[in-house]
Amino acid sequence: MSKILVIGSAGQIGSELTLLLREMYGGSNVVAGIRKTKPSDKLSETGPCEVVDALDTDGLASVVNKYKIDTIINMAAILSATGEKNPMLAWDVNMNGLINVLEIAREHRMKQVLVPSSIAVFGPSTPVDNTPQETVLKPTTMYGVTKVAGELLGDYYVKRYGLDVRGLRYPGIISHETLPGGGTTDYAVAIYYEAVKNNRYTCFVKEDTRLPMMYMPDCLKATIDLMQADFSKLRHHCDFNVGAMSFSAEELAASVKKQMPGFEISYEPDSRQDIADSWPNSVDDSAAREEWGWQPEYDLDAMTADMLRAIKEKHDKGLI
Ligand code: AKB
């Protein structure tokens, strides 16, 4: 039985992934690593929660020793928009945090490390449509720079030390449990909340901005499927493209309007437009499909129906 530590358990993906892993492997086998945010009741009631800052090597080591951790999922990261406001912080958390995780995993001969990457590894000179698995990686954000370096570092630990490190390039992730923070793709979550609360939304990217996106159930499935894949069958390790859907902001708004005909949208692009413009429209994920059977389930309208249902429920309960 694995003993898993999820660093960044209070975040958008970490919060849901931790709960799912606890259902799969038992609450006591999955430690929620939280830095500042108070853990939700669900997190603190279903298993151990510990303060973990990947930059604090001694603190990290003491949690690893206390729970005999053999698998680390490092979800802690400074995302693209916050990273542009504070590039040094993005470098510190995303790079120094990562190398601390890889080093402790190497020292303890851990079973596995999962290190997420992002479509932010691509840049303006990368082909935008159906972006290949192997292509130009020249990002123009600090977040993207750290994600390219993170992929290379993870691959280095695989080759140099035989450590099992895996990672996937998440597109924009859309969910209704925990809000994302500091990303460029956050508009694709905010639109649903604002539609339910105010029936209108002012979008910070232009209507024709098209990006690869994925609904949380598919994100969790991709993460678990990659973790469970046979290591000997993987030709790639830390850099899998994973696609699910691709839509423009205008198409997203049209999907909301189908279910809420009175919904109105306006567009006021800000500095995040430049970041979005440097990323692909869609990705070619055939390597993930071939090497570990990746197959998404949700399309835009199915996601919209589920997002609006869940957020309306929260709204009716007075939770938002
Ligand atoms: C961001 O917008 O920064 C993230 C990402 C695509 O990695 N959601």
mmCIF file with all atom_site columns, C-alpha atoms in Angstrom, residues 98-178:
data_model
loop_
_atom_site.group_PDB
_atom_site.id
_atom_site.type_symbol
_atom_site.label_atom_id
_atom_site.label_alt_id
_atom_site.label_comp_id
_atom_site.label_asym_id
_atom_site.label_entity_id
_atom_site.label_seq_id
_atom_site.pdbx_PDB_ins_code
_atom_site.Cartn_x
_atom_site.Cartn_y
_atom_site.Cartn_z
_atom_site.occupancy
_atom_site.B_iso_or_equiv
_atom_site.pdbx_formal_charge
_atom_site.auth_seq_id
_atom_site.auth_comp_id
_atom_site.auth_asym_id
_atom_site.auth_atom_id
_atom_site.pdbx_PDB_model_num
ATOM 1  C CA . LEU A 1 98  ? 10.465  20.913 -7.077  1.00 0.00 ? 98  LEU A CA 1
ATOM 2  C CA . ILE A 1 99  ? 14.129  20.065 -6.626  1.00 0.00 ? 99  ILE A CA 1
ATOM 3  C CA . ASN A 1 100 ? 13.583  19.640 -2.881  1.00 0.00 ? 100 ASN A CA 1
ATOM 4  C CA . VAL A 1 101 ? 10.785  17.172 -3.631  1.00 0.00 ? 101 VAL A CA 1
ATOM 5  C CA . LEU A 1 102 ? 12.896  15.270 -6.158  1.00 0.00 ? 102 LEU A CA 1
ATOM 6  C CA . GLU A 1 103 ? 15.871  15.137 -3.810  1.00 0.00 ? 103 GLU A CA 1
ATOM 7  C CA . ILE A 1 104 ? 13.898  13.810 -0.864  1.00 0.00 ? 104 ILE A CA 1
ATOM 8  C CA . ALA A 1 105 ? 12.263  11.253 -3.168  1.00 0.00 ? 105 ALA A CA 1
ATOM 9  C CA . ARG A 1 106 ? 15.703  10.177 -4.411  1.00 0.00 ? 106 ARG A CA 1
ATOM 10 C CA . GLU A 1 107 ? 17.163  9.976  -0.895  1.00 0.00 ? 107 GLU A CA 1
ATOM 11 C CA . HIS A 1 108 ? 14.228  7.876  0.330   1.00 0.00 ? 108 HIS A CA 1
ATOM 12 C CA . ARG A 1 109 ? 14.120  5.746  -2.834  1.00 0.00 ? 109 ARG A CA 1
ATOM 13 C CA . MET A 1 110 ? 10.440  6.582  -3.193  1.00 0.00 ? 110 MET A CA 1
ATOM 14 C CA . LYS A 1 111 ? 8.083   4.645  -5.425  1.00 0.00 ? 111 LYS A CA 1
ATOM 15 C CA . GLN A 1 112 ? 6.847   7.612  -7.436  1.00 0.00 ? 112 GLN A CA 1
ATOM 16 C CA . VAL A 1 113 ? 6.740   11.382 -7.816  1.00 0.00 ? 113 VAL A CA 1
ATOM 17 C CA . LEU A 1 114 ? 4.071   13.170 -9.825  1.00 0.00 ? 114 LEU A CA 1
ATOM 18 C CA . VAL A 1 115 ? 5.032   16.625 -11.071 1.00 0.00 ? 115 VAL A CA 1
ATOM 19 C CA . PRO A 1 116 ? 2.376   18.429 -13.085 1.00 0.00 ? 116 PRO A CA 1
ATOM 20 C CA . SER A 1 117 ? 3.351   20.487 -16.083 1.00 0.00 ? 117 SER A CA 1
ATOM 21 C CA . SER A 1 118 ? 1.178   22.784 -18.190 1.00 0.00 ? 118 SER A CA 1
ATOM 22 C CA . ILE A 1 119 ? 0.367   24.045 -21.669 1.00 0.00 ? 119 ILE A CA 1
ATOM 23 C CA . ALA A 1 120 ? 2.395   27.041 -20.439 1.00 0.00 ? 120 ALA A CA 1
ATOM 24 C CA . VAL A 1 121 ? 5.538   25.210 -21.642 1.00 0.00 ? 121 VAL A CA 1
ATOM 25 C CA . PHE A 1 122 ? 4.567   26.354 -25.144 1.00 0.00 ? 122 PHE A CA 1
ATOM 26 C CA . GLY A 1 123 ? 5.190   29.824 -26.486 1.00 0.00 ? 123 GLY A CA 1
ATOM 27 C CA . PRO A 1 124 ? 4.396   32.067 -29.442 1.00 0.00 ? 124 PRO A CA 1
ATOM 28 C CA . SER A 1 125 ? 6.727   30.168 -31.788 1.00 0.00 ? 125 SER A CA 1
ATOM 29 C CA . THR A 1 126 ? 5.044   26.795 -31.103 1.00 0.00 ? 126 THR A CA 1
ATOM 30 C CA . PRO A 1 127 ? 2.490   25.569 -33.712 1.00 0.00 ? 127 PRO A CA 1
ATOM 31 C CA . VAL A 1 128 ? -0.893  26.585 -32.256 1.00 0.00 ? 128 VAL A CA 1
ATOM 32 C CA . ASP A 1 129 ? -3.252  23.939 -33.627 1.00 0.00 ? 129 ASP A CA 1
ATOM 33 C CA . ASN A 1 130 ? -3.003  20.355 -32.490 1.00 0.00 ? 130 ASN A CA 1
ATOM 34 C CA . THR A 1 131 ? 0.339   21.250 -30.906 1.00 0.00 ? 131 THR A CA 1
ATOM 35 C CA . PRO A 1 132 ? 2.619   18.216 -31.205 1.00 0.00 ? 132 PRO A CA 1
ATOM 36 C CA . GLN A 1 133 ? 4.068   16.333 -28.268 1.00 0.00 ? 133 GLN A CA 1
ATOM 37 C CA . GLU A 1 134 ? 7.590   17.113 -29.459 1.00 0.00 ? 134 GLU A CA 1
ATOM 38 C CA . THR A 1 135 ? 7.819   20.744 -30.499 1.00 0.00 ? 135 THR A CA 1
ATOM 39 C CA . VAL A 1 136 ? 9.340   24.150 -29.805 1.00 0.00 ? 136 VAL A CA 1
ATOM 40 C CA . LEU A 1 137 ? 9.344   24.947 -26.061 1.00 0.00 ? 137 LEU A CA 1
ATOM 41 C CA . LYS A 1 138 ? 10.080  28.668 -25.808 1.00 0.00 ? 138 LYS A CA 1
ATOM 42 C CA . PRO A 1 139 ? 7.565   30.078 -23.327 1.00 0.00 ? 139 PRO A CA 1
ATOM 43 C CA . THR A 1 140 ? 7.407   33.812 -22.613 1.00 0.00 ? 140 THR A CA 1
ATOM 44 C CA . THR A 1 141 ? 6.152   33.584 -19.010 1.00 0.00 ? 141 THR A CA 1
ATOM 45 C CA . MET A 1 142 ? 8.193   32.754 -15.916 1.00 0.00 ? 142 MET A CA 1
ATOM 46 C CA . TYR A 1 143 ? 5.617   30.069 -15.106 1.00 0.00 ? 143 TYR A CA 1
ATOM 47 C CA . GLY A 1 144 ? 6.252   28.495 -18.522 1.00 0.00 ? 144 GLY A CA 1
ATOM 48 C CA . VAL A 1 145 ? 10.035  28.724 -18.060 1.00 0.00 ? 145 VAL A CA 1
ATOM 49 C CA . THR A 1 146 ? 9.747   26.876 -14.733 1.00 0.00 ? 146 THR A CA 1
ATOM 50 C CA . LYS A 1 147 ? 7.456   24.257 -16.243 1.00 0.00 ? 147 LYS A CA 1
ATOM 51 C CA . VAL A 1 148 ? 9.882   23.506 -19.105 1.00 0.00 ? 148 VAL A CA 1
ATOM 52 C CA . ALA A 1 149 ? 12.746  23.313 -16.607 1.00 0.00 ? 149 ALA A CA 1
ATOM 53 C CA . GLY A 1 150 ? 10.585  21.149 -14.320 1.00 0.00 ? 150 GLY A CA 1
ATOM 54 C CA . GLU A 1 151 ? 9.873   18.670 -17.116 1.00 0.00 ? 151 GLU A CA 1
ATOM 55 C CA . LEU A 1 152 ? 13.588  18.463 -17.917 1.00 0.00 ? 152 LEU A CA 1
ATOM 56 C CA . LEU A 1 153 ? 14.500  18.086 -14.260 1.00 0.00 ? 153 LEU A CA 1
ATOM 57 C CA . GLY A 1 154 ? 11.975  15.291 -13.758 1.00 0.00 ? 154 GLY A CA 1
ATOM 58 C CA . ASP A 1 155 ? 13.247  13.487 -16.862 1.00 0.00 ? 155 ASP A CA 1
ATOM 59 C CA . TYR A 1 156 ? 16.793  13.940 -15.558 1.00 0.00 ? 156 TYR A CA 1
ATOM 60 C CA . TYR A 1 157 ? 15.913  12.187 -12.271 1.00 0.00 ? 157 TYR A CA 1
ATOM 61 C CA . VAL A 1 158 ? 14.360  9.331  -14.255 1.00 0.00 ? 158 VAL A CA 1
ATOM 62 C CA . LYS A 1 159 ? 17.457  8.866  -16.389 1.00 0.00 ? 159 LYS A CA 1
ATOM 63 C CA . ARG A 1 160 ? 20.162  9.678  -13.846 1.00 0.00 ? 160 ARG A CA 1
ATOM 64 C CA . TYR A 1 161 ? 18.721  8.026  -10.725 1.00 0.00 ? 161 TYR A CA 1
ATOM 65 C CA . GLY A 1 162 ? 16.042  5.666  -12.028 1.00 0.00 ? 162 GLY A CA 1
ATOM 66 C CA . LEU A 1 163 ? 13.429  7.549  -9.966  1.00 0.00 ? 163 LEU A CA 1
ATOM 67 C CA . ASP A 1 164 ? 9.862   7.080  -11.216 1.00 0.00 ? 164 ASP A CA 1
ATOM 68 C CA . VAL A 1 165 ? 8.840   10.663 -12.029 1.00 0.00 ? 165 VAL A CA 1
ATOM 69 C CA . ARG A 1 166 ? 5.766   11.405 -14.144 1.00 0.00 ? 166 ARG A CA 1
ATOM 70 C CA . GLY A 1 167 ? 3.975   14.497 -15.289 1.00 0.00 ? 167 GLY A CA 1
ATOM 71 C CA . LEU A 1 168 ? 1.345   15.819 -17.646 1.00 0.00 ? 168 LEU A CA 1
ATOM 72 C CA . ARG A 1 169 ? 0.789   19.169 -19.295 1.00 0.00 ? 169 ARG A CA 1
ATOM 73 C CA . TYR A 1 170 ? -2.520  20.293 -17.826 1.00 0.00 ? 170 TYR A CA 1
ATOM 74 C CA . PRO A 1 171 ? -4.627  22.573 -19.988 1.00 0.00 ? 171 PRO A CA 1
ATOM 75 C CA . GLY A 1 172 ? -6.933  25.096 -18.256 1.00 0.00 ? 172 GLY A CA 1
ATOM 76 C CA . ILE A 1 173 ? -8.784  23.137 -15.566 1.00 0.00 ? 173 ILE A CA 1
ATOM 77 C CA . ILE A 1 174 ? -12.430 23.945 -14.880 1.00 0.00 ? 174 ILE A CA 1
ATOM 78 C CA . SER A 1 175 ? -14.058 22.940 -11.595 1.00 0.00 ? 175 SER A CA 1
ATOM 79 C CA . HIS A 1 176 ? -16.613 23.954 -8.961  1.00 0.00 ? 176 HIS A CA 1
ATOM 80 C CA . GLU A 1 177 ? -15.143 22.718 -5.638  1.00 0.00 ? 177 GLU A CA 1
ATOM 81 C CA . THR A 1 178 ? -12.121 24.965 -5.108  1.00 0.00 ? 178 THR A CA 1
#
